[in-house]
Coordinates of C-alpha atoms in Angstrom, one line a residue:
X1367 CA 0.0 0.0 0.0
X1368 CA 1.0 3.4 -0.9
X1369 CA 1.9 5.8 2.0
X1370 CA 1.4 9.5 1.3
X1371 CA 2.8 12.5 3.4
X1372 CA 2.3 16.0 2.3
X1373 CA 4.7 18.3 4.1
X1374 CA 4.9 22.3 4.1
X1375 CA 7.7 24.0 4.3
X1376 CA 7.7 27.8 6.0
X1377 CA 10.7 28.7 4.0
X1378 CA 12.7 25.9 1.6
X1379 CA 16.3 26.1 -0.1
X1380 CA 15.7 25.1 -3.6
X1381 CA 18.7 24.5 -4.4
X1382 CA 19.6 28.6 -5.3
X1383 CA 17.5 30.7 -3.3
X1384 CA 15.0 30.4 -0.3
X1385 CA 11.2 30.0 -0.9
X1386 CA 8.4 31.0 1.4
X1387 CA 5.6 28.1 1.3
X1388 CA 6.5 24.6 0.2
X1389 CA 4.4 21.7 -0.2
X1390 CA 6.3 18.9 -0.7
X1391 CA 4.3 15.1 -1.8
X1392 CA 5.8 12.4 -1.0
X1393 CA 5.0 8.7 -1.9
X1394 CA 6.6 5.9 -0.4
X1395 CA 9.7 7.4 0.2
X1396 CA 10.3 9.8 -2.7
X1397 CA 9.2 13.8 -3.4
X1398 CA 6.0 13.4 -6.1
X1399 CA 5.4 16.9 -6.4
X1400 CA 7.1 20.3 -4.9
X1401 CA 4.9 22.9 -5.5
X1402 CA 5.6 27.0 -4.7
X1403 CA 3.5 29.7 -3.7
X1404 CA 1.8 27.5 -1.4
X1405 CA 0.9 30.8 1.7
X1406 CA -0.7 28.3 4.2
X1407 CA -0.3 24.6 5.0
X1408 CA -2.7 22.2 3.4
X1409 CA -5.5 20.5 5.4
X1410 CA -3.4 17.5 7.1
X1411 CA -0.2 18.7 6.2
X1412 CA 2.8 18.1 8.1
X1413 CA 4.1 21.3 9.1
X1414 CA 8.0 22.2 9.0
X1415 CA 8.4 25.9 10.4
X1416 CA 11.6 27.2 10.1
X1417 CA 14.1 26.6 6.9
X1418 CA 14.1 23.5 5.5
X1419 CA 17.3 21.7 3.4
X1420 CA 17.7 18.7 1.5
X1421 CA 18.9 15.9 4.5
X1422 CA 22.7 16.5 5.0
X1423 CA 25.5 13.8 4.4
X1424 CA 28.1 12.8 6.7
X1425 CA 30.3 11.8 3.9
X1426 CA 33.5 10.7 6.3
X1427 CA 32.9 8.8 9.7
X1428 CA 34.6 6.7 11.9
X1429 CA 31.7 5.7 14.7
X1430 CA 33.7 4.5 17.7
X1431 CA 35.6 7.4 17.1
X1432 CA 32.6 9.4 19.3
X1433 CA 34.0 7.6 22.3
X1434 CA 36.7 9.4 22.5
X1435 CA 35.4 13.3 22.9
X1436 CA 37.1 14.9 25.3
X1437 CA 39.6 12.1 26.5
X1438 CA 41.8 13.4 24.1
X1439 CA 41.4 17.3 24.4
X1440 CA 43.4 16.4 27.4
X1441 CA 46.9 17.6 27.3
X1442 CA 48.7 18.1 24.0
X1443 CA 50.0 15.9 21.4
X1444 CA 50.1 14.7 17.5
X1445 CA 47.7 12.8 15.4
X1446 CA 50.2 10.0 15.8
X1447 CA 49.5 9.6 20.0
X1448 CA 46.3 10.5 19.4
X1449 CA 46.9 7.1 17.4
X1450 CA 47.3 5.1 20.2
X1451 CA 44.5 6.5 22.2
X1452 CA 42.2 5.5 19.5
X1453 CA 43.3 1.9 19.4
X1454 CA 42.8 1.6 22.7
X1455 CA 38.9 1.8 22.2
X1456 CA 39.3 0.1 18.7
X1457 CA 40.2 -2.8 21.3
X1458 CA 37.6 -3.1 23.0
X1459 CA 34.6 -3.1 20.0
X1460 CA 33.0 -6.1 20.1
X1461 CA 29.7 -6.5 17.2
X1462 CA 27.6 -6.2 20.4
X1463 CA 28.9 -3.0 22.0
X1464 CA 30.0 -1.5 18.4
X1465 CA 26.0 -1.8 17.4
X1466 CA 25.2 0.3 20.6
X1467 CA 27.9 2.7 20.5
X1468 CA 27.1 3.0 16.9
X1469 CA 23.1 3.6 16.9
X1470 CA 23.9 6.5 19.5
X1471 CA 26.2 8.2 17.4
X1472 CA 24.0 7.9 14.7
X1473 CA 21.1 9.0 16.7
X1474 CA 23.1 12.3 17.4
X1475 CA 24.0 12.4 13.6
X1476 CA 20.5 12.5 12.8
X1477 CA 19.6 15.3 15.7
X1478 CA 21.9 17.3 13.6
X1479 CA 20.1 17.5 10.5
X1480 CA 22.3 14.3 8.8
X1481 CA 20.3 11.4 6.8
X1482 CA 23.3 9.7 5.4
X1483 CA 26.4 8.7 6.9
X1484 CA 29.5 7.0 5.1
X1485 CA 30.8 5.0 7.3
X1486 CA 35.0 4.3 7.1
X1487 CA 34.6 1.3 8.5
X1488 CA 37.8 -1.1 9.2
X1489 CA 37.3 -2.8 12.5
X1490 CA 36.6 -6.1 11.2
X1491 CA 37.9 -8.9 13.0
X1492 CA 38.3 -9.7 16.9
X1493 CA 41.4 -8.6 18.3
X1494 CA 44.0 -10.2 17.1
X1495 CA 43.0 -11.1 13.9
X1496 CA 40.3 -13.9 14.0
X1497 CA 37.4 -13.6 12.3
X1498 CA 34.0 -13.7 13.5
X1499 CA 31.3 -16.9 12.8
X1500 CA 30.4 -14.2 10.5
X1501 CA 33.5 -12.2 9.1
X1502 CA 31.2 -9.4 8.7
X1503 CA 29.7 -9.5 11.9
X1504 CA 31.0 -5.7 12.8
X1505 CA 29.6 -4.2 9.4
X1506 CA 26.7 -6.0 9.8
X1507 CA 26.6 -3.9 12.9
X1508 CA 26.8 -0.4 11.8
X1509 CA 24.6 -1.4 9.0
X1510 CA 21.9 -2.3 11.6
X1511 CA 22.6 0.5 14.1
X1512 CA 21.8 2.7 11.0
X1513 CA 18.9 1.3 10.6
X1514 CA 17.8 1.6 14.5
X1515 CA 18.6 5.7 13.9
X1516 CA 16.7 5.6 11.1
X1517 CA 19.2 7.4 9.2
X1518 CA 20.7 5.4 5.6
X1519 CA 24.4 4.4 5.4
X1520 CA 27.0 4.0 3.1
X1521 CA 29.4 1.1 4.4
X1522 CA 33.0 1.8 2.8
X1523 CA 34.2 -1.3 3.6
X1524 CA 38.2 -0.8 4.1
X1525 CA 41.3 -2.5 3.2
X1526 CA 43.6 -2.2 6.0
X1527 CA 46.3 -4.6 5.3
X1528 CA 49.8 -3.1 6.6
X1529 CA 51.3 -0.8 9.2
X1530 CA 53.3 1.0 7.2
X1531 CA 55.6 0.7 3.7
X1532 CA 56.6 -3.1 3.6
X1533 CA 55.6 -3.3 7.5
X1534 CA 52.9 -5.9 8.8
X1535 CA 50.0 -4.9 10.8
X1536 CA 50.6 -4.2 14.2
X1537 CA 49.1 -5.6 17.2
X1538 CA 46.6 -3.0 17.0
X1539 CA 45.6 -3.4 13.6
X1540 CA 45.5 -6.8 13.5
X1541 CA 41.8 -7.2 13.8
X1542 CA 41.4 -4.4 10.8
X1543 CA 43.2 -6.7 8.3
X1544 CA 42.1 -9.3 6.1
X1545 CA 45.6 -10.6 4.8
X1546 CA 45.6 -9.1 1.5
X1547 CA 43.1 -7.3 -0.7
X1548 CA 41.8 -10.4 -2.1
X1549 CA 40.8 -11.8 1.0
X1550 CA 39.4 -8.3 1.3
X1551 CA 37.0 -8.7 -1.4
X1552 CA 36.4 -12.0 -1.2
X1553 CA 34.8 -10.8 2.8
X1554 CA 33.1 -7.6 1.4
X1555 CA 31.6 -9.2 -1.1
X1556 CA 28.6 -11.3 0.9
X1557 CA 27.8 -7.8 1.8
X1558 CA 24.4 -7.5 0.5
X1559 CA 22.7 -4.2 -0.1
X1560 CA 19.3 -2.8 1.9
X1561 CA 17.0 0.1 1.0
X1562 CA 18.7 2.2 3.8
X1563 CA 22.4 0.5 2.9
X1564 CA 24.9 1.0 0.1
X1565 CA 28.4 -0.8 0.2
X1566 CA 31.3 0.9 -0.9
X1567 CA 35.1 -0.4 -0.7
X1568 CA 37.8 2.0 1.2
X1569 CA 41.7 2.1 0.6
X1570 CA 42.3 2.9 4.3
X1571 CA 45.9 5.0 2.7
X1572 CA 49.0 4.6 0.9
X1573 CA 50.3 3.1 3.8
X1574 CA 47.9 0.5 4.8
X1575 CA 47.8 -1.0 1.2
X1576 CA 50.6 -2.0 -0.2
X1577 CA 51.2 -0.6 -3.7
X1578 CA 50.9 -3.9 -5.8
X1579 CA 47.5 -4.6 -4.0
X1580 CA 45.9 -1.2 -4.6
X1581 CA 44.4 -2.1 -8.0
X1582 CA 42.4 -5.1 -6.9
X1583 CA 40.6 -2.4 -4.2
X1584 CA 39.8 -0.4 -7.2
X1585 CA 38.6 -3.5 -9.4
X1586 CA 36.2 -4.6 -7.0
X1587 CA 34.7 -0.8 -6.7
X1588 CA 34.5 -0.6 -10.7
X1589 CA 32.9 -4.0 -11.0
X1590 CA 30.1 -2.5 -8.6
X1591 CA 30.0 0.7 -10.2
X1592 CA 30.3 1.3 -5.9
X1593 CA 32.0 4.5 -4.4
X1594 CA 35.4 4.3 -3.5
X1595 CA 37.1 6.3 -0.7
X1596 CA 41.0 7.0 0.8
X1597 CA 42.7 8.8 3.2
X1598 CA 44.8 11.0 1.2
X1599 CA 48.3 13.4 2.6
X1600 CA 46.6 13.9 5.7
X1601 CA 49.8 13.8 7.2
X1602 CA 52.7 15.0 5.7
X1603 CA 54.8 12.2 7.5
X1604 CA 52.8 9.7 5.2
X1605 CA 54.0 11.8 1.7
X1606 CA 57.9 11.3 3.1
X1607 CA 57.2 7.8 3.9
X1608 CA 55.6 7.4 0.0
X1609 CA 58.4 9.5 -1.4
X1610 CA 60.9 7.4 0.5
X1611 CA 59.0 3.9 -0.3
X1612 CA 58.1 5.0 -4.0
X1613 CA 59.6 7.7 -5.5
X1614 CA 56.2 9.6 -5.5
X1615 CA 53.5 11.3 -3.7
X1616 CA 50.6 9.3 -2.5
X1617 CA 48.4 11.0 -4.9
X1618 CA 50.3 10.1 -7.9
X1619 CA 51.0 6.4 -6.2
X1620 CA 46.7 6.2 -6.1
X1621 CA 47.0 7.5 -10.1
X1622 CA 49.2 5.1 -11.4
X1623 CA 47.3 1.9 -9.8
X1624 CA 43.8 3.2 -11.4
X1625 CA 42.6 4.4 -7.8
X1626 CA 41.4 7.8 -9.2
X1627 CA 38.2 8.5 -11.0
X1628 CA 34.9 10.2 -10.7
X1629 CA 33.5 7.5 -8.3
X1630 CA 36.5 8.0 -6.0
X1631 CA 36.7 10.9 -3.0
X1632 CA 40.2 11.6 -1.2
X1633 CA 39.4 12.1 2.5
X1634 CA 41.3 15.2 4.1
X1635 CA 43.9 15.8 0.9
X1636 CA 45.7 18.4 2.9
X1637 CA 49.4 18.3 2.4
X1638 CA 49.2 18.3 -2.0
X1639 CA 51.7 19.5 -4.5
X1640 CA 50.4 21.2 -7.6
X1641 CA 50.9 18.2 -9.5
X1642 CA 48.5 16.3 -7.0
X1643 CA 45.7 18.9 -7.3
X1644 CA 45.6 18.6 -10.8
X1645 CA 45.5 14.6 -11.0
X1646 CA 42.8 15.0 -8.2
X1647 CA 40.8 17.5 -10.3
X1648 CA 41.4 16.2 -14.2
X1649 CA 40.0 12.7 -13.0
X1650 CA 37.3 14.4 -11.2
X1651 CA 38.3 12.4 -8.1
X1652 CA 36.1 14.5 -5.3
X1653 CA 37.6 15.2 -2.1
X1654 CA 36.1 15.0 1.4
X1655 CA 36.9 17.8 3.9
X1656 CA 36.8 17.2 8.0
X1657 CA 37.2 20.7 9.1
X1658 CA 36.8 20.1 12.6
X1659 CA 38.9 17.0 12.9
X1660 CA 41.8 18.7 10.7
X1661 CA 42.3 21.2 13.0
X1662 CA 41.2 18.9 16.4
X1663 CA 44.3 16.6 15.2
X1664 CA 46.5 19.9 14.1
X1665 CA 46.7 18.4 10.3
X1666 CA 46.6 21.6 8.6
X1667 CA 44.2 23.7 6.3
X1668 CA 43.7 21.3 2.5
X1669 CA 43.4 23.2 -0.8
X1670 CA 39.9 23.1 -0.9
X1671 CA 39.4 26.3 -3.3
X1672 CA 42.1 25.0 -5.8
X1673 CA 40.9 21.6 -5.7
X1674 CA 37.0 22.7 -6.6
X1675 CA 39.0 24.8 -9.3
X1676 CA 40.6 21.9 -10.7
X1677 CA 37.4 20.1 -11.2
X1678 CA 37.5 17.7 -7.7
X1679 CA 33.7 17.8 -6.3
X1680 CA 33.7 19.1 -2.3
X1681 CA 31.9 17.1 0.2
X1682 CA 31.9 17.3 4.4
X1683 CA 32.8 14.8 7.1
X1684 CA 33.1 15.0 10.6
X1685 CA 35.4 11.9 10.8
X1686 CA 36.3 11.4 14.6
X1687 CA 33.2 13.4 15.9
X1688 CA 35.1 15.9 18.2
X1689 CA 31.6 17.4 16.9
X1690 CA 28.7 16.4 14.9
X1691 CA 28.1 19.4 12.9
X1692 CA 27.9 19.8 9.3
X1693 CA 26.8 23.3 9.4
X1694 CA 30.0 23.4 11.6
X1695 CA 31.7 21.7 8.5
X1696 CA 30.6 23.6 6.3
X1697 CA 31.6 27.2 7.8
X1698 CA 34.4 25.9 8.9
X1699 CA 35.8 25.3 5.6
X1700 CA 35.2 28.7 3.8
X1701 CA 36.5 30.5 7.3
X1702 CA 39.5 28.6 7.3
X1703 CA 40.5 29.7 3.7
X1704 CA 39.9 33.2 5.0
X1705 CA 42.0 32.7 7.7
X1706 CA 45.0 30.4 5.2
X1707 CA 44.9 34.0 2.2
X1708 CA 43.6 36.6 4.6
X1709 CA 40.4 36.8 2.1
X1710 CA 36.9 36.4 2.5
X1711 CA 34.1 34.6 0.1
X1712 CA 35.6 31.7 -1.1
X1713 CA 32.4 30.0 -1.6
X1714 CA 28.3 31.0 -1.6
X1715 CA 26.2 29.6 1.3
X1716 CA 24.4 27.9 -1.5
X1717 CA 27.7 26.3 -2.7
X1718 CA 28.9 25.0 0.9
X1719 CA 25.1 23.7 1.5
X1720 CA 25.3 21.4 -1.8
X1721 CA 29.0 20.2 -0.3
X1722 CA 26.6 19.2 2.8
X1723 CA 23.8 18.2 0.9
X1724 CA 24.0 16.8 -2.3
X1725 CA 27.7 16.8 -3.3
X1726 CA 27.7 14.3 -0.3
X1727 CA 25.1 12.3 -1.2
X1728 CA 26.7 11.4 -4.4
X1729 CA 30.1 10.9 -2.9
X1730 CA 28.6 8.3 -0.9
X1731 CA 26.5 7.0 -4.3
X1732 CA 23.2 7.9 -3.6
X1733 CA 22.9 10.3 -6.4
X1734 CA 18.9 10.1 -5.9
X1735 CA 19.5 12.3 -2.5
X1736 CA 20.3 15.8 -1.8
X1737 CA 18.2 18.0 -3.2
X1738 CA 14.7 19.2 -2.8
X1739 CA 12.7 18.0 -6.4
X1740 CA 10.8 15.8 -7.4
X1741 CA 11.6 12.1 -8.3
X1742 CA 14.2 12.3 -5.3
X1743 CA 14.2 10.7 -2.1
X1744 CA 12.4 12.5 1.0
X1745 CA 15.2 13.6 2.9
X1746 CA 14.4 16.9 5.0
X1747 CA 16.1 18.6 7.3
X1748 CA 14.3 21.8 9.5
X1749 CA 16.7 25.0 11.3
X1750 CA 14.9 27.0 13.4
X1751 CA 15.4 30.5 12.3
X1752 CA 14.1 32.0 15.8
X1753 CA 16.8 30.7 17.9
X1754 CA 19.2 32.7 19.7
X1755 CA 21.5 31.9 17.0
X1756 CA 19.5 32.6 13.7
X1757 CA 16.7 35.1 15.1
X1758 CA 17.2 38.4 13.4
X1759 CA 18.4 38.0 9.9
X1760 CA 15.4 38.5 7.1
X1761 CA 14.2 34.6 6.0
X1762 CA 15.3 35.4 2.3
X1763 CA 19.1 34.8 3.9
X1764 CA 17.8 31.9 5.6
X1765 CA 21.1 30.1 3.4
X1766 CA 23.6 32.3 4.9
X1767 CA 21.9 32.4 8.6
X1768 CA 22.1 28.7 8.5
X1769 CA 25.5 28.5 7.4
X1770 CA 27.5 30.9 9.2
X1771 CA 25.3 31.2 12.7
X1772 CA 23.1 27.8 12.9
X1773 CA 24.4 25.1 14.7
X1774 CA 23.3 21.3 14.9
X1775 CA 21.1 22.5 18.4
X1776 CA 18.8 24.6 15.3
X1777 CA 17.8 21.7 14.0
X1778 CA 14.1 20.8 14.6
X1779 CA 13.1 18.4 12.0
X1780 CA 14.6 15.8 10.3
X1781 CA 12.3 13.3 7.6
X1782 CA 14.5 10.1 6.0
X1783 CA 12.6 8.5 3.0
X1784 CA 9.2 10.7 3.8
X1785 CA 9.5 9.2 7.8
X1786 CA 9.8 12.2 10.8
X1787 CA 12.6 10.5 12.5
X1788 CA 13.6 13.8 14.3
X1789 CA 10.4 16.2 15.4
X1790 CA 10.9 19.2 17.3
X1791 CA 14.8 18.4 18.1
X1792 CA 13.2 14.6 19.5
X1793 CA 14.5 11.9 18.1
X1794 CA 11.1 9.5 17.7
X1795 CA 13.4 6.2 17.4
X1796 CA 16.0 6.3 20.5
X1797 CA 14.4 8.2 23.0
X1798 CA 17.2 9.6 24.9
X1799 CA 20.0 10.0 22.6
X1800 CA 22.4 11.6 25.2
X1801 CA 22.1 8.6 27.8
X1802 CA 22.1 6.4 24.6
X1803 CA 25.7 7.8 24.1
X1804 CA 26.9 7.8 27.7
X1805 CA 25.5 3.8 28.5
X1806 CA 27.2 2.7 25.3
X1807 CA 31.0 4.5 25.7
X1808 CA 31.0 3.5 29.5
X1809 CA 30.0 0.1 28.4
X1810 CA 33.5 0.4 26.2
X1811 CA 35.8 1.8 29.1
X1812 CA 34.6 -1.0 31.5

């Protein structure tokens, strides 16, 4: 049987401006009509007061990654202790605690506005390398908590296979490997597919796959027409390594084994040469930015203008969740180019919204999300525009109030495939999200 929601927008962002009075139709799961010029909610409309945006996309997340907020804001440090702080929880997962951890997270994801995560997800094994009854016990996991948020996922399953150039896995990342890529796919490949579930493949770096094993990563992602994503010069201790192991920069590495393409996205890209931008951009590989985890770990500020120049597609992540923000994401990436050339306006509200929205969405492979029209699926998300944060502005800027002073505590609404799983900053599936999030990390530091 057909289910049919009509809801009505106070003010929508369609895509280049705001509009006063949306109705949007929706049929099992997908926008029928959108129709403007609509001055008062229809008789048994939903109502959506405020501004309403295509769902957002998480495009980069690590989910146990939550449990360590604020343990490692203590004291100071690089990313590489911060390293060995996040193995320590990687430890402990188990599919059980993982699920419950995860469904929190995602719970929180979708209080702020997100209705697809991609999940980086390489915590696959039990610790020390064993395999579970099922090997894909811990995806199945995240694929499930997903589903218990009521938020859709893109699993990037990852190939995590070596410590370093021509070093074995260490003790820590034993459970993350699978012995070689072809074991790899072999694993990801009883991965099946839901309506709220899309599997991707991953090349966790340059560094965790070794060279010669790179192209059957990027095989099995062609074969599936799937997304494929890779930590790229987040570190520039990883390009001296490649330099030293290869001769060249892991960009050009990732070029030379057929890792680049439209269907691929480059998580963080930070530390580039100008010969790496343009291989990123030419092959219209996109690139995934993590504002607030780039500067949380001290990475640095990527080339995010030159690399949209150069033709690479800009989506958001909030990676290691020191917050779950993407409006956060998004300002945070214009305002640190104005802070890296001392200039301001690097990119429209409009253009760091898609980046949140549908840019993301597609980098994740759901190219039938994102945007507000019909045919597309019914994701929604509502900012208040009366908060302390947004009250003031006139609702014809409702693009640039939501990107520069909103924050994830604006959002009031948020519909996945047509279904309110967030109403009036509630979520309607986990109850208390913030207790959610507490029982499952102390469950992991028992």
């Amino acid at each position: 049987m057909t289910t049919r929601t009509t809801y009505w927008l106070e003010y929508a962002w369609l895509d280049t401006n705001v509009e006063p009075g949306v109705a949007v139709e929706v049929a099992d799961g997908r926008i029928t009509a959108v129709r403007t010029e609509v001055p008062a909610p229809p008789p048994g409309a939903e109502v959506l007061r405020g501004l309403t945006l295509p769902g957002l996309a998480n495009a980069h997340s690590h989910a146990f990654h939550r449990a360590l907020r604020g343990t490692v804001q203590v004291g100071s440090g690089t990313f590489w202790t911060w390293r060995e702080l996040m193995y320590d929880f990687a430890d402990r997962l188990t599919p059980e605690t993982y699920h419950a951890l995860a469904r929190a997270v995602y719970a929180e994801m979708a209080l702020a506005g997100i209705s697809c995560v991609g999940e980086f997800h390489y915590v696959h094994h039990t610790p020390g390398g064993t395999r579970y009854t099922d090997p894909n016990a811990m995806g199945e996991a995240l694929i499930a908590a997903a589903a218990d948020a009521g938020i859709r996922i893109t699993l990037l399953d990852t190939a995590y296979l070596s410590s370093g150039f021509g070093e074995p896995p260490n003790t820590h990342q034993l459970r993350f490997s699978d012995g070689s890529a072809e074991a790899w796919a072999e694993r990801c490949s009883v991965l099946k597919e839901r309506d709220h579930a899309r599997i991707g493949a991953a090349v966790h770096s340059v560094r965790a796959v070794p060279a010669g094993q790179l192209a059957t990563v990027a095989r099995w992602a062609e074969e599936r027409r799937a997304p494929l994503h890779v930590h790229l010069s987040e570190q520039t201790a990883e390009n001296d390594a490649c330099l030293a192991a290869h001769g060249v920069t892991p960009t050009r590495l990732l070029a030379d084994h057929g890792v680049l393409g439209p269907r691929t996205t480059g998580v963080h890209n930070t530390h580039l040469t100008d010969e790496d931008i343009a291989l990123l951009g030419d092959s219209g590989t996109g690139t995934c930015m993590c504002p607030t985890t780039e500067r949380d770990l001290a990475d640095g500020i990527g080339p995010a203008a030159a690399l949209q120049r150069a033709g690479s597609p800009l989506s958001l992540g909030s990676d290691s969740h020191a917050v779950i923000d993407l409006l956060e994401e998004a300002r945070a990436m214009e305002l640190n180019e104005r802070l890296r050339t001392r200039t301001r306006g690097h990119w429209t509200a409009a253009a760091l919204l898609r980046a949140a929205s549908a840019d993301g969405h597609a980098a994740l492979g759901w190219d039938d999300a994102g945007t507000i029209e019909t045919g597309m699926l019914a994701d929604l998300t509502t900012i208040a525009l009366d908060s302390v944060r947004t009250a003031g502005p006139l609702p014809r800027l409702g693009a640039e109030t939501a990107v520069f002073a909103a924050t994830a505590a604006d959002v009031r609404h948020t519909v996945v495939a047509g279904r309110h799983v967030v109403r009036d900053g509630a979520h309607t599936l986990v109850p208390d999200v913030p207790a959610a999030l507490a029982d499952a990390i102390d469950a992991l530091r028992a």
